[in-house]
Short mmCIF file of C-alpha atoms in Angstrom, two decimals:
data_model
loop_
_atom_site.label_atom_id
_atom_site.label_comp_id
_atom_site.label_asym_id
_atom_site.label_seq_id
_atom_site.Cartn_x
_atom_site.Cartn_y
_atom_site.Cartn_z
CA UNK A 232 -41.96 -94.87 -26.46
CA UNK A 233 -39.03 -94.50 -28.83
CA UNK A 234 -35.88 -95.62 -27.02
CA UNK A 235 -33.69 -93.96 -29.67
CA UNK A 236 -34.90 -90.58 -28.39
CA UNK A 237 -34.01 -91.44 -24.78
CA UNK A 238 -30.71 -90.66 -23.08
CA UNK A 239 -29.30 -92.39 -20.03
CA UNK A 240 -27.15 -91.11 -17.18
CA UNK A 241 -25.54 -93.44 -14.65
CA UNK A 242 -23.78 -91.96 -11.63
CA UNK A 243 -21.66 -93.70 -9.00
CA UNK A 244 -22.41 -91.74 -5.84
CA UNK A 245 -20.93 -92.37 -2.44
CA UNK A 246 -23.90 -94.32 -1.08
CA UNK A 247 -25.89 -95.11 -4.19
CA UNK A 248 -25.40 -95.92 -7.84
CA UNK A 249 -28.30 -94.42 -9.75
CA UNK A 250 -29.48 -94.49 -13.37
CA UNK A 251 -31.92 -91.97 -14.85
CA UNK A 252 -33.48 -92.33 -18.31
CA UNK A 253 -34.91 -89.12 -19.80
CA UNK A 254 -37.09 -88.54 -22.83
CA UNK A 255 -36.72 -86.06 -25.69
CA UNK A 256 -38.32 -83.35 -23.50
CA UNK A 257 -35.59 -83.95 -20.89
CA UNK A 258 -38.13 -85.33 -18.44
CA UNK A 259 -37.18 -88.36 -16.30
CA UNK A 260 -38.93 -91.43 -17.69
CA UNK A 261 -37.46 -94.28 -15.61
CA UNK A 262 -34.80 -94.89 -13.00
CA UNK A 263 -32.88 -97.61 -11.19
CA UNK A 264 -30.53 -97.73 -8.24
CA UNK A 265 -28.20 -99.81 -6.09
CA UNK A 266 -27.16 -98.94 -2.55
CA UNK A 267 -23.56 -99.38 -1.47
CA UNK A 268 -21.06 -98.00 1.00
CA UNK A 269 -17.33 -97.37 1.08
CA UNK A 270 -15.11 -99.33 3.46
CA UNK A 271 -12.03 -98.38 5.43
CA UNK A 272 -9.48 -101.10 4.64
CA UNK A 273 -5.87 -100.86 5.82
CA UNK A 274 -6.38 -97.15 6.42
CA UNK A 275 -7.77 -96.54 2.89
CA UNK A 276 -11.36 -95.56 2.03
CA UNK A 277 -12.22 -97.79 -0.92
CA UNK A 278 -14.76 -99.79 -2.95
CA UNK A 279 -13.72 -103.06 -4.59
CA UNK A 280 -13.88 -103.18 -8.38
CA UNK A 281 -15.94 -106.37 -8.06
CA UNK A 282 -18.56 -104.36 -6.18
CA UNK A 283 -18.31 -101.59 -8.79
CA UNK A 284 -19.23 -104.11 -11.50
CA UNK A 285 -21.92 -105.78 -9.42
CA UNK A 286 -23.44 -102.43 -8.48
CA UNK A 287 -23.43 -101.21 -12.08
CA UNK A 288 -25.26 -104.32 -13.24
CA UNK A 289 -27.75 -104.26 -10.38
CA UNK A 290 -28.51 -100.58 -10.98
CA UNK A 291 -29.00 -101.14 -14.71
CA UNK A 292 -31.18 -104.21 -14.08
CA UNK A 293 -33.36 -102.12 -11.77
CA UNK A 294 -33.69 -99.50 -14.51
CA UNK A 295 -34.58 -102.13 -17.13
CA UNK A 296 -37.23 -103.53 -14.77
CA UNK A 297 -38.70 -100.04 -14.32
CA UNK A 298 -38.86 -99.56 -18.10
CA UNK A 299 -40.63 -102.91 -18.57
CA UNK A 300 -43.15 -102.20 -15.82
CA UNK A 301 -43.93 -98.66 -17.00
CA UNK A 302 -43.84 -99.10 -20.76
CA UNK A 303 -44.03 -102.82 -21.46
CA UNK A 304 -40.87 -102.92 -23.58
CA UNK A 305 -37.37 -104.32 -23.06
CA UNK A 306 -34.54 -101.81 -22.75
CA UNK A 307 -32.66 -102.70 -25.92
CA UNK A 308 -31.11 -99.32 -26.79
CA UNK A 309 -30.95 -95.61 -26.05
CA UNK A 310 -29.94 -92.63 -28.15
CA UNK A 311 -26.88 -91.88 -26.03
CA UNK A 312 -25.60 -92.52 -22.53
CA UNK A 313 -22.95 -91.29 -20.11
CA UNK A 314 -21.29 -92.30 -16.88
CA UNK A 315 -20.35 -90.08 -13.98
CA UNK A 316 -18.97 -90.69 -10.52
CA UNK A 317 -17.59 -89.22 -7.34
CA UNK A 318 -14.71 -87.04 -8.42
CA UNK A 319 -11.00 -87.53 -8.07
CA UNK A 320 -9.21 -90.37 -6.35
CA UNK A 321 -6.71 -92.87 -7.70
CA UNK A 322 -7.22 -95.86 -9.98
CA UNK A 323 -3.92 -96.97 -11.60
CA UNK A 324 -3.67 -99.86 -14.09
CA UNK A 325 -0.91 -101.77 -15.84
CA UNK A 326 -0.74 -102.45 -19.60
CA UNK A 327 -2.88 -105.60 -19.19
CA UNK A 328 -5.67 -103.62 -17.52
CA UNK A 329 -4.96 -104.98 -14.05
CA UNK A 330 -5.54 -102.65 -11.11
CA UNK A 331 -2.23 -101.87 -9.39
CA UNK A 332 -3.75 -100.72 -6.08
CA UNK A 333 -7.12 -100.66 -4.37
CA UNK A 334 -9.31 -97.77 -5.51
CA UNK A 335 -8.37 -94.75 -3.36
CA UNK A 336 -11.45 -92.55 -3.16
CA UNK A 337 -11.89 -88.80 -2.73
CA UNK A 338 -12.49 -89.40 0.97
CA UNK A 339 -8.87 -90.25 1.75
CA UNK A 340 -6.71 -87.59 3.38
CA UNK A 341 -3.37 -89.37 2.97
CA UNK A 342 -1.66 -87.13 0.44
CA UNK A 343 -0.91 -84.02 2.50
CA UNK A 344 2.81 -83.89 1.74
CA UNK A 345 2.29 -84.34 -2.01
CA UNK A 346 -0.53 -81.78 -2.16
CA UNK A 347 1.58 -79.20 -0.33
CA UNK A 348 4.65 -79.73 -2.54
CA UNK A 349 2.66 -79.63 -5.78
CA UNK A 350 0.74 -76.53 -4.71
CA UNK A 351 4.03 -74.75 -4.03
CA UNK A 352 5.61 -75.92 -7.30
CA UNK A 353 2.62 -75.04 -9.50
CA UNK A 354 1.47 -71.88 -7.70
CA UNK A 355 -1.96 -73.49 -7.91
CA UNK A 356 -3.96 -75.22 -5.17
CA UNK A 357 -3.73 -79.00 -5.49
CA UNK A 358 -6.19 -80.64 -3.05
CA UNK A 359 -5.39 -83.94 -1.36
CA UNK A 360 -8.12 -85.86 -3.18
CA UNK A 361 -6.90 -84.96 -6.70
CA UNK A 362 -5.46 -87.81 -8.75
CA UNK A 363 -2.10 -86.10 -9.25
CA UNK A 364 -1.71 -85.71 -5.47
CA UNK A 365 -2.32 -89.44 -5.03
CA UNK A 366 0.15 -90.23 -7.80
CA UNK A 367 2.88 -88.00 -6.42
CA UNK A 368 2.31 -89.24 -2.85
CA UNK A 369 2.78 -92.79 -4.14
CA UNK A 370 6.12 -91.61 -5.58
CA UNK A 371 7.13 -90.00 -2.29
CA UNK A 372 6.20 -93.25 -0.54
CA UNK A 373 8.26 -95.29 -3.01
CA UNK A 374 5.34 -97.56 -3.89
CA UNK A 375 6.44 -100.56 -5.93
CA UNK A 376 3.61 -100.47 -8.47
CA UNK A 377 4.72 -97.23 -10.16
CA UNK A 378 7.20 -98.69 -12.69
CA UNK A 379 4.33 -100.81 -14.07
CA UNK A 380 1.89 -97.90 -14.39
CA UNK A 381 0.27 -97.76 -17.83
CA UNK A 382 -2.69 -95.46 -17.26
CA UNK A 383 -4.42 -93.58 -14.47
CA UNK A 384 -8.11 -92.77 -14.21
CA UNK A 385 -11.05 -92.05 -11.90
CA UNK A 386 -14.13 -94.15 -11.21
CA UNK A 387 -16.15 -92.55 -14.03
CA UNK A 388 -13.21 -92.89 -16.40
CA UNK A 389 -12.74 -96.53 -15.43
CA UNK A 390 -16.34 -97.48 -16.21
CA UNK A 391 -16.25 -95.50 -19.46
CA UNK A 392 -13.06 -97.33 -20.47
CA UNK A 393 -14.67 -100.69 -19.73
CA UNK A 394 -17.75 -99.76 -21.76
CA UNK A 395 -15.99 -98.24 -24.79
CA UNK A 396 -12.28 -99.08 -24.66
CA UNK A 397 -11.54 -95.32 -24.71
CA UNK A 398 -9.17 -93.73 -22.15
CA UNK A 399 -10.76 -90.28 -22.14
CA UNK A 400 -12.12 -87.87 -19.55
CA UNK A 401 -14.66 -85.06 -19.55
CA UNK A 402 -13.17 -81.63 -18.84
CA UNK A 403 -14.91 -81.21 -15.49
CA UNK A 404 -13.71 -84.56 -14.20
CA UNK A 405 -10.24 -84.08 -15.71
CA UNK A 406 -9.99 -80.86 -13.70
CA UNK A 407 -10.15 -83.03 -10.58
CA UNK A 408 -7.15 -84.98 -11.75
CA UNK A 409 -4.80 -82.15 -12.77
CA UNK A 410 -5.20 -78.40 -13.50
CA UNK A 411 -7.02 -77.60 -16.75
CA UNK A 412 -6.39 -74.70 -19.12
CA UNK A 413 -9.85 -73.41 -20.06
CA UNK A 414 -8.46 -71.78 -23.23
CA UNK A 415 -7.02 -75.00 -24.68
CA UNK A 416 -9.44 -77.41 -22.97
CA UNK A 417 -6.50 -79.58 -22.00
CA UNK A 418 -4.24 -80.16 -19.01
CA UNK A 419 -2.24 -76.99 -18.30
CA UNK A 420 0.89 -77.35 -20.44
CA UNK A 421 3.27 -75.43 -18.19
CA UNK A 422 2.31 -77.49 -15.17
CA UNK A 423 2.63 -80.71 -17.17
CA UNK A 424 6.23 -79.70 -17.96
CA UNK A 425 6.88 -78.94 -14.29
CA UNK A 426 5.47 -82.30 -13.26
CA UNK A 427 7.59 -84.17 -15.81
CA UNK A 428 10.67 -82.32 -14.60
CA UNK A 429 9.78 -83.25 -11.03
CA UNK A 430 9.72 -86.98 -11.80
CA UNK A 431 12.48 -87.06 -14.41
CA UNK A 432 15.11 -88.56 -12.13
CA UNK A 433 12.93 -91.29 -10.64
CA UNK A 434 13.61 -93.88 -13.33
CA UNK A 435 10.08 -94.37 -14.65
CA UNK A 436 9.63 -95.16 -18.34
CA UNK A 437 6.48 -93.03 -18.55
CA UNK A 438 5.74 -89.31 -18.44
CA UNK A 439 2.55 -87.39 -17.66
CA UNK A 440 0.96 -87.64 -21.12
CA UNK A 441 1.59 -91.39 -21.23
CA UNK A 442 -0.60 -92.18 -18.23
CA UNK A 443 -3.25 -89.46 -17.98
CA UNK A 444 -6.42 -89.66 -20.12
CA UNK A 445 -7.29 -87.49 -23.12
CA UNK A 446 -9.47 -84.49 -22.18
CA UNK A 447 -12.80 -83.98 -23.97
CA UNK A 448 -15.34 -81.18 -23.64
CA UNK A 449 -19.09 -81.74 -23.30
CA UNK A 450 -20.64 -82.65 -26.63
CA UNK A 451 -17.54 -84.31 -28.08
CA UNK A 452 -17.58 -87.92 -29.25
CA UNK A 453 -16.22 -90.16 -26.49
CA UNK A 454 -16.66 -93.54 -28.18
CA UNK A 455 -19.37 -96.14 -28.55
CA UNK A 456 -20.60 -99.02 -26.45
CA UNK A 457 -18.69 -102.15 -27.43
CA UNK A 458 -20.07 -105.69 -27.34
CA UNK A 459 -18.03 -106.38 -24.20
CA UNK A 460 -19.23 -103.10 -22.71
CA UNK A 461 -22.87 -103.90 -23.42
CA UNK A 462 -22.49 -107.27 -21.68
CA UNK A 463 -20.79 -105.65 -18.71
CA UNK A 464 -23.71 -103.28 -18.34
CA UNK A 465 -26.41 -105.84 -19.15
CA UNK A 466 -25.28 -109.48 -18.81
CA UNK A 467 -28.65 -110.66 -20.19
CA UNK A 468 -27.55 -109.53 -23.67
CA UNK A 469 -30.70 -107.42 -24.21
CA UNK A 470 -28.83 -104.14 -24.61
CA UNK A 471 -27.34 -103.63 -28.05
CA UNK A 472 -23.81 -102.28 -28.65
CA UNK A 473 -23.04 -99.21 -30.75
CA UNK A 474 -24.64 -96.56 -28.50
CA UNK A 475 -22.64 -93.27 -28.46
CA UNK A 476 -21.28 -92.17 -25.10
CA UNK A 477 -20.74 -88.67 -23.73
CA UNK A 478 -17.40 -87.89 -22.06
CA UNK A 479 -17.35 -89.32 -18.51
CA UNK A 480 -17.84 -86.68 -15.84
CA UNK A 481 -17.55 -86.16 -12.11
CA UNK A 482 -20.46 -85.55 -9.80
CA UNK A 483 -19.54 -81.85 -9.61
CA UNK A 484 -19.94 -81.45 -13.36
CA UNK A 485 -23.22 -83.33 -13.49
CA UNK A 486 -24.50 -81.25 -10.59
CA UNK A 487 -23.78 -78.10 -12.58
CA UNK A 488 -25.63 -79.50 -15.59
CA UNK A 489 -28.58 -80.68 -13.48
CA UNK A 490 -29.06 -77.19 -12.02
CA UNK A 491 -28.28 -75.11 -15.14
CA UNK A 492 -25.24 -73.68 -13.33
CA UNK A 493 -22.70 -73.61 -16.17
CA UNK A 494 -22.74 -69.89 -17.05
CA UNK A 495 -20.65 -67.18 -15.36
CA UNK A 496 -22.24 -65.95 -12.12
CA UNK A 497 -24.27 -69.09 -11.54
CA UNK A 498 -23.58 -71.54 -8.74
CA UNK A 499 -24.87 -74.66 -7.10
CA UNK A 500 -24.46 -76.60 -3.90
CA UNK A 501 -24.54 -80.39 -4.05
CA UNK A 502 -25.19 -81.87 -0.63
CA UNK A 503 -25.15 -85.59 0.07
CA UNK A 504 -22.42 -87.74 1.62
CA UNK A 505 -20.07 -84.86 0.81
CA UNK A 506 -21.06 -81.32 -0.06
CA UNK A 507 -19.53 -78.84 -2.43
CA UNK A 508 -20.30 -75.43 -3.83
CA UNK A 509 -19.46 -74.62 -7.45
CA UNK A 510 -19.44 -71.03 -8.71
CA UNK A 511 -18.59 -70.22 -12.35
CA UNK A 512 -16.17 -67.27 -12.41
CA UNK A 513 -14.83 -64.96 -15.09
CA UNK A 514 -11.25 -64.58 -13.83
CA UNK A 515 -8.46 -66.49 -12.11
CA UNK A 516 -8.49 -66.35 -8.31
CA UNK A 517 -5.72 -66.33 -5.75
CA UNK A 518 -4.34 -69.55 -4.30
CA UNK A 519 -6.39 -70.72 -1.31
CA UNK A 520 -6.10 -74.14 0.28
CA UNK A 521 -9.86 -74.09 0.87
CA UNK A 522 -10.80 -73.37 -2.77
CA UNK A 523 -10.25 -75.63 -5.79
CA UNK A 524 -10.13 -74.24 -9.30
CA UNK A 525 -11.87 -76.66 -11.67
CA UNK A 526 -14.11 -76.35 -14.75
CA UNK A 527 -17.60 -76.89 -16.05
CA UNK A 528 -18.11 -79.86 -18.41
CA UNK A 529 -17.48 -77.47 -21.31
CA UNK A 530 -14.32 -76.02 -19.76
CA UNK A 531 -15.36 -72.73 -18.12
CA UNK A 532 -13.46 -71.78 -14.95
CA UNK A 533 -15.12 -72.75 -11.67
CA UNK A 534 -14.28 -71.98 -8.05
CA UNK A 535 -15.14 -74.97 -5.89
CA UNK A 536 -15.40 -75.38 -2.13
CA UNK A 537 -15.40 -79.11 -1.43
CA UNK A 538 -16.06 -80.73 1.95
CA UNK A 539 -15.61 -84.43 2.56
CA UNK A 540 -18.42 -84.67 5.10
CA UNK A 541 -22.08 -83.71 4.91
CA UNK A 542 -24.97 -86.10 5.62
CA UNK A 543 -23.23 -89.26 6.91
CA UNK A 544 -23.68 -88.20 10.54
CA UNK A 545 -27.31 -87.22 9.94
CA UNK A 546 -27.90 -90.66 8.40
CA UNK A 547 -26.36 -92.35 11.44
CA UNK A 548 -28.65 -90.49 13.84
CA UNK A 549 -31.73 -91.21 11.71
CA UNK A 550 -30.77 -94.91 11.82
CA UNK A 551 -30.59 -94.65 15.61
CA UNK A 552 -34.04 -93.06 15.81
CA UNK A 553 -35.38 -95.76 13.49
CA UNK A 554 -33.92 -98.44 15.78
CA UNK A 555 -35.56 -96.79 18.80
CA UNK A 556 -38.90 -96.60 16.96
CA UNK A 557 -38.67 -100.32 16.23
CA UNK A 558 -37.75 -101.09 19.83
CA UNK A 559 -40.93 -99.41 21.13
CA UNK A 560 -43.10 -101.01 18.46
CA UNK A 561 -43.50 -97.90 16.32
CA UNK A 562 -41.55 -98.89 13.23
CA UNK A 563 -41.84 -96.29 10.50
CA UNK A 564 -40.80 -95.86 6.89
CA UNK A 565 -37.26 -94.42 6.75
CA UNK A 566 -38.18 -91.75 4.19
CA UNK A 567 -41.05 -90.60 6.39
CA UNK A 568 -38.72 -90.48 9.36
CA UNK A 569 -36.24 -88.29 7.46
CA UNK A 570 -39.04 -85.90 6.52
CA UNK A 571 -40.34 -85.73 10.09
CA UNK A 572 -36.92 -85.08 11.61
CA UNK A 573 -35.89 -82.52 8.98
CA UNK A 574 -39.14 -80.63 9.48
CA UNK A 575 -38.61 -80.74 13.23
CA UNK A 576 -35.36 -78.84 12.74
CA UNK A 577 -37.37 -75.82 11.55
CA UNK A 578 -38.76 -75.54 15.10
CA UNK A 579 -35.29 -75.32 16.64
CA UNK A 580 -33.68 -72.13 17.90
CA UNK A 581 -31.75 -70.29 15.17
CA UNK A 582 -28.39 -70.89 16.94
CA UNK A 583 -29.37 -74.43 18.05
CA UNK A 584 -29.68 -73.44 21.70
CA UNK A 585 -26.07 -74.12 22.70
CA UNK A 586 -25.71 -77.52 21.03
CA UNK A 587 -22.77 -78.36 18.78
CA UNK A 588 -21.71 -81.19 16.49
CA UNK A 589 -18.91 -82.05 14.10
CA UNK A 590 -20.00 -84.36 11.29
CA UNK A 591 -16.48 -85.55 10.44
CA UNK A 592 -16.60 -89.22 9.48
CA UNK A 593 -13.36 -88.66 7.61
CA UNK A 594 -10.67 -85.99 7.41
CA UNK A 595 -11.53 -82.50 6.20
CA UNK A 596 -9.14 -80.39 4.16
CA UNK A 597 -10.91 -77.06 4.71
CA UNK A 598 -10.34 -77.30 8.48
CA UNK A 599 -6.98 -79.06 8.10
CA UNK A 600 -7.90 -82.42 9.64
CA UNK A 601 -6.38 -85.63 8.26
CA UNK A 602 -8.94 -87.85 10.01
CA UNK A 603 -12.41 -87.44 11.44
CA UNK A 604 -14.39 -88.35 14.54
CA UNK A 605 -18.11 -87.51 14.69
CA UNK A 606 -18.62 -85.47 17.86
CA UNK A 607 -21.78 -84.15 19.55
CA UNK A 608 -21.32 -81.72 22.44
CA UNK A 609 -23.42 -79.35 24.51
CA UNK A 610 -23.19 -76.81 27.28
CA UNK A 611 -24.76 -77.85 30.62
CA UNK A 612 -27.21 -74.99 30.16
CA UNK A 613 -28.04 -75.90 26.54
CA UNK A 614 -31.61 -76.66 25.57
CA UNK A 615 -31.51 -80.31 24.50
CA UNK A 616 -34.69 -80.66 22.48
CA UNK A 617 -35.29 -82.80 19.42
CA UNK A 618 -35.75 -79.65 17.31
CA UNK A 619 -32.45 -78.14 18.47
CA UNK A 620 -30.70 -81.50 18.10
CA UNK A 621 -31.78 -81.94 14.48
CA UNK A 622 -31.07 -78.33 13.59
CA UNK A 623 -27.57 -78.72 15.04
CA UNK A 624 -26.81 -81.60 12.70
CA UNK A 625 -28.27 -79.82 9.67
CA UNK A 626 -26.17 -76.72 10.36
CA UNK A 627 -23.09 -78.83 11.11
CA UNK A 628 -23.45 -80.39 7.65
CA UNK A 629 -23.01 -76.92 6.10
CA UNK A 630 -20.59 -75.30 8.57
CA UNK A 631 -17.34 -76.30 6.85
CA UNK A 632 -18.78 -75.33 3.46
CA UNK A 633 -19.64 -71.92 4.89
CA UNK A 634 -16.03 -71.42 6.04
CA UNK A 635 -14.82 -71.92 2.45
CA UNK A 636 -17.57 -69.81 0.89
CA UNK A 637 -16.72 -66.89 3.16
CA UNK A 638 -13.26 -66.81 1.56
CA UNK A 639 -14.78 -66.92 -1.92
CA UNK A 640 -17.31 -64.15 -1.41
CA UNK A 641 -15.28 -62.12 1.12
CA UNK A 642 -11.61 -62.14 0.18
CA UNK A 643 -12.11 -62.84 -3.54
CA UNK A 644 -15.28 -60.73 -3.95
CA UNK A 645 -16.89 -63.39 -6.16
CA UNK A 646 -20.42 -62.49 -7.20
CA UNK A 647 -23.06 -65.21 -7.07
CA UNK A 648 -26.18 -64.27 -9.06
CA UNK A 649 -27.97 -67.58 -8.73
CA UNK A 650 -27.45 -70.42 -6.26
CA UNK A 651 -29.19 -73.75 -6.72
CA UNK A 652 -29.32 -76.65 -4.28
CA UNK A 653 -29.56 -80.33 -5.14
CA UNK A 654 -28.92 -83.70 -3.54
CA UNK A 655 -30.37 -85.65 -0.64
CA UNK A 656 -29.96 -82.77 1.83
CA UNK A 657 -32.65 -80.86 -0.10
CA UNK A 658 -35.11 -83.73 -0.50
CA UNK A 659 -37.46 -82.52 2.26
CA UNK A 660 -39.05 -79.40 0.73
CA UNK A 661 -38.00 -76.10 2.24
CA UNK A 662 -35.75 -77.40 5.02
CA UNK A 663 -32.24 -77.85 3.63
CA UNK A 664 -32.98 -74.93 1.31
CA UNK A 665 -33.69 -72.64 4.27
CA UNK A 666 -30.58 -73.81 6.14
CA UNK A 667 -28.34 -73.15 3.12
CA UNK A 668 -29.91 -69.73 2.60
CA UNK A 669 -29.13 -68.95 6.25
CA UNK A 670 -25.53 -70.05 5.67
CA UNK A 671 -24.91 -67.96 2.55
CA UNK A 672 -27.20 -65.05 3.41
CA UNK A 673 -28.77 -65.19 -0.05
CA UNK A 674 -31.73 -66.79 -1.85
CA UNK A 675 -31.44 -70.49 -2.69
CA UNK A 676 -33.43 -72.12 -5.49
CA UNK A 677 -34.36 -75.76 -5.95
CA UNK A 678 -35.68 -77.24 -9.19
CA UNK A 679 -38.33 -79.93 -9.33
CA UNK A 680 -35.66 -82.32 -10.66
CA UNK A 681 -33.30 -81.58 -7.72
CA UNK A 682 -33.94 -85.00 -6.20
CA UNK A 683 -32.66 -86.70 -9.37
CA UNK A 684 -29.28 -84.99 -8.99
CA UNK A 685 -26.14 -86.12 -10.78
CA UNK A 686 -27.49 -88.97 -12.96
CA UNK A 687 -30.06 -86.56 -14.36
CA UNK A 688 -27.25 -84.12 -15.14
CA UNK A 689 -25.30 -86.90 -16.86
CA UNK A 690 -28.37 -87.79 -18.93
CA UNK A 691 -28.57 -84.12 -19.97
CA UNK A 692 -24.92 -84.19 -21.08
CA UNK A 693 -25.73 -87.29 -23.13
CA UNK A 694 -28.72 -85.43 -24.63
CA UNK A 695 -26.42 -82.50 -25.52
CA UNK A 696 -24.13 -84.94 -27.34
CA UNK A 697 -27.11 -86.40 -29.20
CA UNK A 698 -29.05 -83.25 -30.09
CA UNK A 699 -26.79 -80.18 -30.08
CA UNK A 700 -26.88 -78.02 -33.17
CA UNK A 701 -23.69 -76.70 -34.84
CA UNK A 702 -22.22 -73.95 -32.69
CA UNK A 703 -24.73 -74.45 -29.87
CA UNK A 704 -23.02 -74.05 -26.50
CA UNK A 705 -23.83 -76.08 -23.42
CA UNK A 706 -25.16 -73.00 -21.51
CA UNK A 707 -27.45 -72.17 -24.43
CA UNK A 708 -28.68 -75.75 -24.76
CA UNK A 709 -29.49 -76.03 -21.06
CA UNK A 710 -31.07 -72.57 -20.75
CA UNK A 711 -33.14 -72.64 -23.93
CA UNK A 712 -34.00 -76.30 -24.43
CA UNK A 713 -33.98 -77.88 -20.97
CA UNK A 714 -34.75 -75.35 -18.26
CA UNK A 715 -36.68 -72.59 -20.09
CA UNK A 716 -39.95 -73.64 -18.46
CA UNK A 717 -38.58 -75.43 -15.41
CA UNK A 718 -40.42 -75.19 -12.11
CA UNK A 719 -38.14 -73.46 -9.61
CA UNK A 720 -38.84 -72.79 -5.94
CA UNK A 721 -36.76 -70.00 -4.38
CA UNK A 722 -36.47 -69.32 -0.67
CA UNK A 723 -34.71 -66.71 1.44
CA UNK A 724 -33.97 -67.29 5.11
CA UNK A 725 -35.06 -64.54 7.50
CA UNK A 726 -32.57 -62.44 9.42
CA UNK A 727 -32.96 -64.46 12.62
CA UNK A 728 -31.96 -67.63 10.74
CA UNK A 729 -28.92 -65.87 9.24
CA UNK A 730 -27.85 -64.43 12.60
CA UNK A 731 -28.41 -67.82 14.24
CA UNK A 732 -26.17 -69.57 11.72
CA UNK A 733 -23.44 -66.99 12.30
CA UNK A 734 -23.66 -67.55 16.07
CA UNK A 735 -23.54 -71.32 15.57
CA UNK A 736 -20.55 -71.01 13.24
CA UNK A 737 -18.66 -68.84 15.72
CA UNK A 738 -19.17 -71.53 18.40
CA UNK A 739 -18.16 -74.16 15.82
CA UNK A 740 -14.91 -72.36 14.96
CA UNK A 741 -13.95 -71.75 18.60
CA UNK A 742 -14.50 -75.38 19.56
CA UNK A 743 -12.57 -76.95 16.67
CA UNK A 744 -9.84 -78.00 19.18
CA UNK A 745 -12.46 -80.40 20.61
CA UNK A 746 -12.62 -82.18 17.25
CA UNK A 747 -8.83 -82.19 16.95
CA UNK A 748 -8.54 -83.70 20.42
CA UNK A 749 -11.03 -86.41 19.46
CA UNK A 750 -8.94 -87.30 16.41
CA UNK A 751 -5.77 -87.43 18.50
CA UNK A 752 -7.18 -89.42 21.44
CA UNK A 753 -9.84 -91.73 19.94
CA UNK A 754 -8.18 -94.45 17.86
CA UNK A 755 -9.93 -96.82 15.48
CA UNK A 756 -9.91 -100.42 16.67
#
């Protein structure tokens, strides 16, 4: 194998850091991973930077081991690499590179006042998880670190900075920090002026452009791996410096790349710890609190419905079933258990037989909740079967997403020609795909690489940097050189599934006060 023809994508997901190495045919050749989990500390969902570094190194070491075992060679170099991560959040640093606060992740719903004020001032929806909302909320709170602020970034941008020394951001990820102008491929100039005017009297020595990163489109040079960066990634010293890096991206952008959903009319749903739908549009949309306007990695306008909660509650129940299996002496492989339980959901009644659940581990902006409490409820007459129980949790994972998508396709009349699914929710063939098709009332396609997800998409963006021809666009590269012969499985839910989801969603909407009451009355210890 020729490592110079390989490209590497590393993605920091919510529950796993994963690396995927692909060959010149864009086929996964090796992978590595590291499992981790966010923590709620002092009311903030966070990961420590020490764990970020440890997880990066463990993931890379696992990849290097896989390369040695499969090909008998050390992983000394690659043609190009890129880093992606869960979008948005808040990572501020001083001029010495010291973190000024704990990492505030996308999962936090603590910036409601700032998001509301900025949305009104800009005439543009600013979600709570966006970096500028966190920054402005810190100002409203009078946080003492702000006078020392030197630069602000996201998790992907932080790792990229540590690997290259460059304070840059891919367009898709930058669009989760502050609104992007797709024409200039930069932060929207008029809104930058409004933001600077908003903070002018606060006594800070910096302005917007001083602290936000430089925006780069897919395919642009984003720096090279330094000696210090190579040692951070691989402390053994085997990896050589000098490797070119693609602009750092968010998991939304890599999901679009991984599913060839970067052209107008295409869309994808990424479903894991969180879930979000991304649809590339050809016009500006109205301002909706439930819909974010972001971009593809090459700057095209995207309408995004983002939900903070998806599979965490499913994972908790699977863990409980695994514990029960162990208690009765029937221990089973966790992956097999997931497959069994997901397939069981297909036997459930289309409307889940009167069962109901809310999968809210954290707050949810679409339904206007600043905190979450997982809730399972049922009518006395409900049919409590394992099939109905599992189907309830699979539909609950998509219910909030469906509420946002109804605004996109109903009020805004957005056309979706192609919808792809990827992420852990779709790992069991045909199950998550059928549930999503029931939710959207349209065909859903899954590619054979769907299980690789975001890190595969990041590796493709690195390949685009390495191999693009003059004038070749990202949509053309992906369509003609990556996915032209891809194996795609499409599925359409039947009318009973679609009607069942609608009935479930109506029950879900009516009972939202139950979830609100749980948030108000059940306090964390």
